[in-house]
CSV table of C-alpha atoms in Angstrom, one decimal:
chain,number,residue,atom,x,y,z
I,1,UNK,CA,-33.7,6.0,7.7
I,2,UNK,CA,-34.8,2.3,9.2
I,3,UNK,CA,-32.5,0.2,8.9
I,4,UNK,CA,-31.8,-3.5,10.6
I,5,UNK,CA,-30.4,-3.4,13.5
I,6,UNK,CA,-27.2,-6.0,14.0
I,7,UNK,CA,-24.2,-6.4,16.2
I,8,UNK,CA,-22.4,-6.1,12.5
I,9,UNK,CA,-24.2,-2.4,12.0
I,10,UNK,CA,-21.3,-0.7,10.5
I,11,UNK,CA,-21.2,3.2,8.4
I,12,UNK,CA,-22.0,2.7,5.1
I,13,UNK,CA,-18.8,4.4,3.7
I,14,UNK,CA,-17.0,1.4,5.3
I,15,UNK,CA,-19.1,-1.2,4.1
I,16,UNK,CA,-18.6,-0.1,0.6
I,17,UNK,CA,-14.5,0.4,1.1
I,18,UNK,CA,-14.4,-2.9,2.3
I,19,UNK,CA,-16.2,-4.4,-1.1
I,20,UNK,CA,-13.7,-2.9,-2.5
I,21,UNK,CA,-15.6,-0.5,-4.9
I,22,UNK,CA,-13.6,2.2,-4.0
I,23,UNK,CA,-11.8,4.1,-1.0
I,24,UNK,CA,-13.9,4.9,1.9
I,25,UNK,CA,-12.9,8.9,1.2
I,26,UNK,CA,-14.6,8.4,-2.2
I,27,UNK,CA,-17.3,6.0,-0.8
I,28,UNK,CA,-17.9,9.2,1.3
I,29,UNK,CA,-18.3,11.8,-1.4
I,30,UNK,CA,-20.4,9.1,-3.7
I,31,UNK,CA,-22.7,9.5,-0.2
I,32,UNK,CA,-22.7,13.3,0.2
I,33,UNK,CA,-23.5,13.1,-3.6
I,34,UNK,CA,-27.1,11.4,-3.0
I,35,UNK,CA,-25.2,8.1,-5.3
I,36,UNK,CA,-25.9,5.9,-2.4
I,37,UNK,CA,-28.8,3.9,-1.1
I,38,UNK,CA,-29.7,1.0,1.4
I,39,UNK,CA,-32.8,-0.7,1.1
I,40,UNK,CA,-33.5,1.8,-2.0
I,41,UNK,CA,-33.6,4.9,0.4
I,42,UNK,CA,-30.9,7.6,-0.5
I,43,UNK,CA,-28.2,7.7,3.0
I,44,UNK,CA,-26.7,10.3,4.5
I,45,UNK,CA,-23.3,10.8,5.9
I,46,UNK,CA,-22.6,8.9,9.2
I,47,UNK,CA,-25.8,6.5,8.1
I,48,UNK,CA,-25.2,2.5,9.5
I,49,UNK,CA,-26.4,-0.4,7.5
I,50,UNK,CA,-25.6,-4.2,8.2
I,51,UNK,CA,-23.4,-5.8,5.4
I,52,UNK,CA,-25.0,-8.9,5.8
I,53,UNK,CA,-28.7,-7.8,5.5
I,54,UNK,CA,-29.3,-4.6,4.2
I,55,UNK,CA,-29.1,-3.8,0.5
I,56,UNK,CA,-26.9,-1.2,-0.4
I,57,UNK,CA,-26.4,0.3,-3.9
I,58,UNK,CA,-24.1,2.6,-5.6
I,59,UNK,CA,-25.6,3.8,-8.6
I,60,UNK,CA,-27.1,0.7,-10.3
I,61,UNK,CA,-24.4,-1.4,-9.0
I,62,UNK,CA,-24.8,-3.2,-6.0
I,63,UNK,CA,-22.4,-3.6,-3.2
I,64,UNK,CA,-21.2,-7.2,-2.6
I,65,UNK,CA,-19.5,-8.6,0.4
I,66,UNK,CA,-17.8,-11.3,-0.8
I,67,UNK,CA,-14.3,-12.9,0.9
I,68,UNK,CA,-11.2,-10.2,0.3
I,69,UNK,CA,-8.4,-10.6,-1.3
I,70,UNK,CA,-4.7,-10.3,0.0
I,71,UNK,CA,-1.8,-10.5,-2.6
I,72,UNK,CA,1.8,-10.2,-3.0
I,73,UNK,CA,3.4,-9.3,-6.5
I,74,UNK,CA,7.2,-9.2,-7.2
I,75,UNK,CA,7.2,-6.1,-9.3
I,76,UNK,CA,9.3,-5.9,-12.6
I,77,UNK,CA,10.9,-2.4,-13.4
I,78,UNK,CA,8.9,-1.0,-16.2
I,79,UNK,CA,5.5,-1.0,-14.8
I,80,UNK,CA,3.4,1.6,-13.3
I,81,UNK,CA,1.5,1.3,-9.9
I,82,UNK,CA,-1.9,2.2,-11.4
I,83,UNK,CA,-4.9,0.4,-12.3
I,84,UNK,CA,-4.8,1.9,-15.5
I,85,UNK,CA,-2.7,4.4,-17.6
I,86,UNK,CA,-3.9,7.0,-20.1
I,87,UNK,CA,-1.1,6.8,-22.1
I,88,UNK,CA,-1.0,2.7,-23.0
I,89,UNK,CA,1.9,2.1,-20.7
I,90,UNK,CA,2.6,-1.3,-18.9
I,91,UNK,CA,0.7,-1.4,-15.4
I,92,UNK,CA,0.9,-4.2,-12.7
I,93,UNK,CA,-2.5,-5.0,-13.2
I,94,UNK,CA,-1.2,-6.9,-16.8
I,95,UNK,CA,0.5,-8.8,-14.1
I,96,UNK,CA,-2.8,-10.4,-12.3
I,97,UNK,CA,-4.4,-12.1,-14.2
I,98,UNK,CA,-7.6,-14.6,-13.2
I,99,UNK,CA,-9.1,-12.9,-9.7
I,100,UNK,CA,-12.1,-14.0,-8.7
I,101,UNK,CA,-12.6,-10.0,-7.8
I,102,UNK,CA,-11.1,-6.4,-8.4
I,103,UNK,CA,-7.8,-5.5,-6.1
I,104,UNK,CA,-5.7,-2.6,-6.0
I,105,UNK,CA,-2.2,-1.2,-4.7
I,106,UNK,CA,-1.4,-1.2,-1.3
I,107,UNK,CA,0.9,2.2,-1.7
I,108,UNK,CA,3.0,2.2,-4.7
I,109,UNK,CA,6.4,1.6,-6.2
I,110,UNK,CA,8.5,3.5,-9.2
I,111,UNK,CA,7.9,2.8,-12.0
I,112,UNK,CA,11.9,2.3,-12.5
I,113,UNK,CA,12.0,0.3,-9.2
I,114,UNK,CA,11.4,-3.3,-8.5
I,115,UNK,CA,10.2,-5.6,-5.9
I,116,UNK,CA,7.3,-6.2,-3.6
I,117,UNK,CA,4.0,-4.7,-3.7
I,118,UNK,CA,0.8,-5.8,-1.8
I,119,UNK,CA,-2.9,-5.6,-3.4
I,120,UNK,CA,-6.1,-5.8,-1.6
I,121,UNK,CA,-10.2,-5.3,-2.0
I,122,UNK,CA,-10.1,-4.7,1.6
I,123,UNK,CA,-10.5,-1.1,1.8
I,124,UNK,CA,-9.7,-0.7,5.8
I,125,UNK,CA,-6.9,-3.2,5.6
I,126,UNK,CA,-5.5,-0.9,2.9
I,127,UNK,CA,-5.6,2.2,5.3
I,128,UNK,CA,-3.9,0.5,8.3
I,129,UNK,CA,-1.1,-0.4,6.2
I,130,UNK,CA,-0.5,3.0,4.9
I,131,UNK,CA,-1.5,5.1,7.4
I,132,UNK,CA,1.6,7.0,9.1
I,133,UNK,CA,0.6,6.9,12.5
I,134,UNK,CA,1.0,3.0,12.3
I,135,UNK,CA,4.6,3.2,10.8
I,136,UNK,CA,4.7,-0.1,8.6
I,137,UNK,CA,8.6,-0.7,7.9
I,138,UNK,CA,9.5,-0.9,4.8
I,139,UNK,CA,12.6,-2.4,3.6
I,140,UNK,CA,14.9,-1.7,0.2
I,141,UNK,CA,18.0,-2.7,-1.3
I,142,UNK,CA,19.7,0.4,-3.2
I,143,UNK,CA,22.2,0.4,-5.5
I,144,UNK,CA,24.3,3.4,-5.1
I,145,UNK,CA,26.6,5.4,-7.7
I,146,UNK,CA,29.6,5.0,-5.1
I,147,UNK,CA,30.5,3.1,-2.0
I,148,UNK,CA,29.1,4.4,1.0
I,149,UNK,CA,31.5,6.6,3.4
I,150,UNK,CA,32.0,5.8,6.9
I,151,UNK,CA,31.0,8.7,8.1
I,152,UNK,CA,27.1,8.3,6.5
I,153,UNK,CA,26.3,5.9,9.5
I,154,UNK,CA,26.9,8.3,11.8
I,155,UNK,CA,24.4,10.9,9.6
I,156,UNK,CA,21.8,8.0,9.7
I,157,UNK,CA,21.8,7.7,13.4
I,158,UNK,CA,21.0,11.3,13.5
I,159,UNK,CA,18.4,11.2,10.7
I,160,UNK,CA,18.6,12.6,7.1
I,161,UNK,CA,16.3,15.9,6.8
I,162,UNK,CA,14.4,14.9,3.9
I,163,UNK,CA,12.1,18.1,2.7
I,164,UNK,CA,12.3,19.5,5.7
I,165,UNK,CA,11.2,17.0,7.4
I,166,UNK,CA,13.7,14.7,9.7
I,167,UNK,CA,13.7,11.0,8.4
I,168,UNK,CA,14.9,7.8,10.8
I,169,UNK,CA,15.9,4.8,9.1
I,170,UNK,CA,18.3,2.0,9.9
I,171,UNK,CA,21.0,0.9,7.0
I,172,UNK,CA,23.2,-2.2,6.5
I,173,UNK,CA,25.9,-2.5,3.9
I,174,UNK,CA,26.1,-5.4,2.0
I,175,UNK,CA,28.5,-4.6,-0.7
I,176,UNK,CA,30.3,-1.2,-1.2
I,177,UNK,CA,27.8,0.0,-3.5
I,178,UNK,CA,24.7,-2.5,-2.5
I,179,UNK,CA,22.8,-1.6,0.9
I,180,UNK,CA,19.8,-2.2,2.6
I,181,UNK,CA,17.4,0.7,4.3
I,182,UNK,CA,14.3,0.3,6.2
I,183,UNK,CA,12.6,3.1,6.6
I,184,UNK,CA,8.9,3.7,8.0
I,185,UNK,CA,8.3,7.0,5.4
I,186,UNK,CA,5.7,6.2,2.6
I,187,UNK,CA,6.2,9.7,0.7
I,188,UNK,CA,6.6,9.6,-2.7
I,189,UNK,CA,10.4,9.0,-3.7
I,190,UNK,CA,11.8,9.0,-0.1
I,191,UNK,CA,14.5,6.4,-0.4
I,192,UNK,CA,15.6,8.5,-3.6
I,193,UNK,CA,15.4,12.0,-2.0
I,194,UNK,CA,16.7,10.1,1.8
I,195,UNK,CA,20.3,8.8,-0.6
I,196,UNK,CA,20.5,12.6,-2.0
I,197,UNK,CA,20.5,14.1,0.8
I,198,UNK,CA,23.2,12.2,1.9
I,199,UNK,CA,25.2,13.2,-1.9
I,200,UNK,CA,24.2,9.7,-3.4
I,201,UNK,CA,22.3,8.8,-6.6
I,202,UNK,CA,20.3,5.4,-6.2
I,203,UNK,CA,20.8,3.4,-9.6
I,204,UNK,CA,18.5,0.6,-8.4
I,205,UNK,CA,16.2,0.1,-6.1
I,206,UNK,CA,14.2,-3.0,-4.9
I,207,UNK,CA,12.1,-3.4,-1.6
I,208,UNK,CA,12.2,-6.6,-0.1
I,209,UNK,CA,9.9,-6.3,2.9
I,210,UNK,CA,6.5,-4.6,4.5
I,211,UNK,CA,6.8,-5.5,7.8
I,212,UNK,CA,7.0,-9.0,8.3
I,213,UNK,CA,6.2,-10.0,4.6
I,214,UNK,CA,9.3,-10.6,2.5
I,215,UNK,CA,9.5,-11.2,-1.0
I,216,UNK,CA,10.5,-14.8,-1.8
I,217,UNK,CA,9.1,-15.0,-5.6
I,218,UNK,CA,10.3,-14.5,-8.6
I,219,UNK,CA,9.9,-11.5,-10.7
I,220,UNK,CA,6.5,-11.1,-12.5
I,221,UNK,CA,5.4,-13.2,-10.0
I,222,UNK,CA,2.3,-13.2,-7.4
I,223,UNK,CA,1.0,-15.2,-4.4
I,224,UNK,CA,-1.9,-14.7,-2.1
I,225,UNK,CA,-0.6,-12.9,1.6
I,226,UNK,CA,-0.8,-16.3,4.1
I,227,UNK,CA,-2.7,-15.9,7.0
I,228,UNK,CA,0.4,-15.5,9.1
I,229,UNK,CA,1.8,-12.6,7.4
I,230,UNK,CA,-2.0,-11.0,7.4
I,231,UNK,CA,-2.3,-11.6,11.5
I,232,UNK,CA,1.5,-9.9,11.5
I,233,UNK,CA,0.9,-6.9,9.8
I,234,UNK,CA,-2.3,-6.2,11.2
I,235,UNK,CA,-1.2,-6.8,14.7
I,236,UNK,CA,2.0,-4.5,13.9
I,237,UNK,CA,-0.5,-2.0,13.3
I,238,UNK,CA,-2.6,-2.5,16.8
């Protein structure tokens, strides 16, 4: 395939992940699956176009590059982290309203637990964040079903096996029953399954910080990511 050659030549899977259309693993299978083109010719896996020249098509829609999207949301409990729910039941999308473009979750929260939740249309952004290798902290306030022993700190400093898998986290208590964990483990449920291994039963949960971004809004509530907290998080993950 000829393409235009550019110091902004990039792999065409990335150039429609960071549209946000989709993720770049899907962007990759849309390829494999002849879906693609650039320039109206079909690509191929590890094909390079230039975002800023080259006309590149999914389908019959085309792939814009237009400005992304960072954006914070104070998530209610009640809501699922989904784009959209077979069933009819509340999602956070209901709770951004008025984009100039499409986002989606950075990760994901309970649907029973509260608090902050990035969004994004940048696809690449989206992977540094969640990626393991980079270890993005994450930071919670739990509500347990009793006060927390003495002894539990000690436990923590050793790390709480949580499916067979060694866990480090740091915790704080603020109240008998209220305490704080962060925690770089994205698994599904972790802080749940990290407080049962150590024989408690989390009654509430709310995280209150991805790295250097804290949640300062109220509930419902969203704001677009500041430049500062952007730069921060992505220079965590360098």
């Amino acid at each position: 395939m000829s393409l235009h050659y550019s110091t902004t030549m990039q792999r065409v899977q990335k150039i429609i992940a960071a549209s946000g259309y989709c993720s770049r693993r899907k962007a990759e299978k849309l390829i494999a699956a002849g879906k693609v083109t650039v320039n109206g010719q079909k690509t191929l896996l590890g094909d390079q176009a230039d975002p800023e020249k080259d006309h590149i098509m999914v389908g019959s829609q085309a792939i814009q590059q237009e400005p992304h999207l960072y954006l914070v949301l104070h998530k209610p409990s009640g809501y699922l982290t989904t784009k959209s729910d077979l069933w009819g039941r509340r999602d956070v999308m209901e709770l951004l309203k008025g984009l100039p473009r499409s986002v989606y979750p950075v990760g994901r929260l309970d649907r029973d637990a509260r608090g902050l939740l990035l969004f994004t249309s940048d696809g690449d952004f989206a992977q540094k964040i969640l990626h393991p290798r980079n270890k993005t902290t994450k930071t919670y306030q739990a509500t347990l079903n009793k006060p927390l022993r003495k002894d539990t700190f000690e436990k923590v400093k050793k790390g709480v096996v949580v499916e067979r898998r060694r866990v480090k986290a740091s915790l704080k208590k603020n109240k008998p029953k209220l305490v704080e964990l962060t925690i770089h483990e994205g698994r599904n449920k972790v802080v749940k399954k990290y407080f049962k291994a150590l024989g408690y039963y989390v009654k509430d949960l709310k995280r209150v910080a991805i790295g250097n971004v804290r949640l300062n809004i109220p509930e419902g509530r969203w704001r677009y990511l500041t430049a500062k907290e952007k730069r921060g998080l992505e220079e965590h993950e360098l």
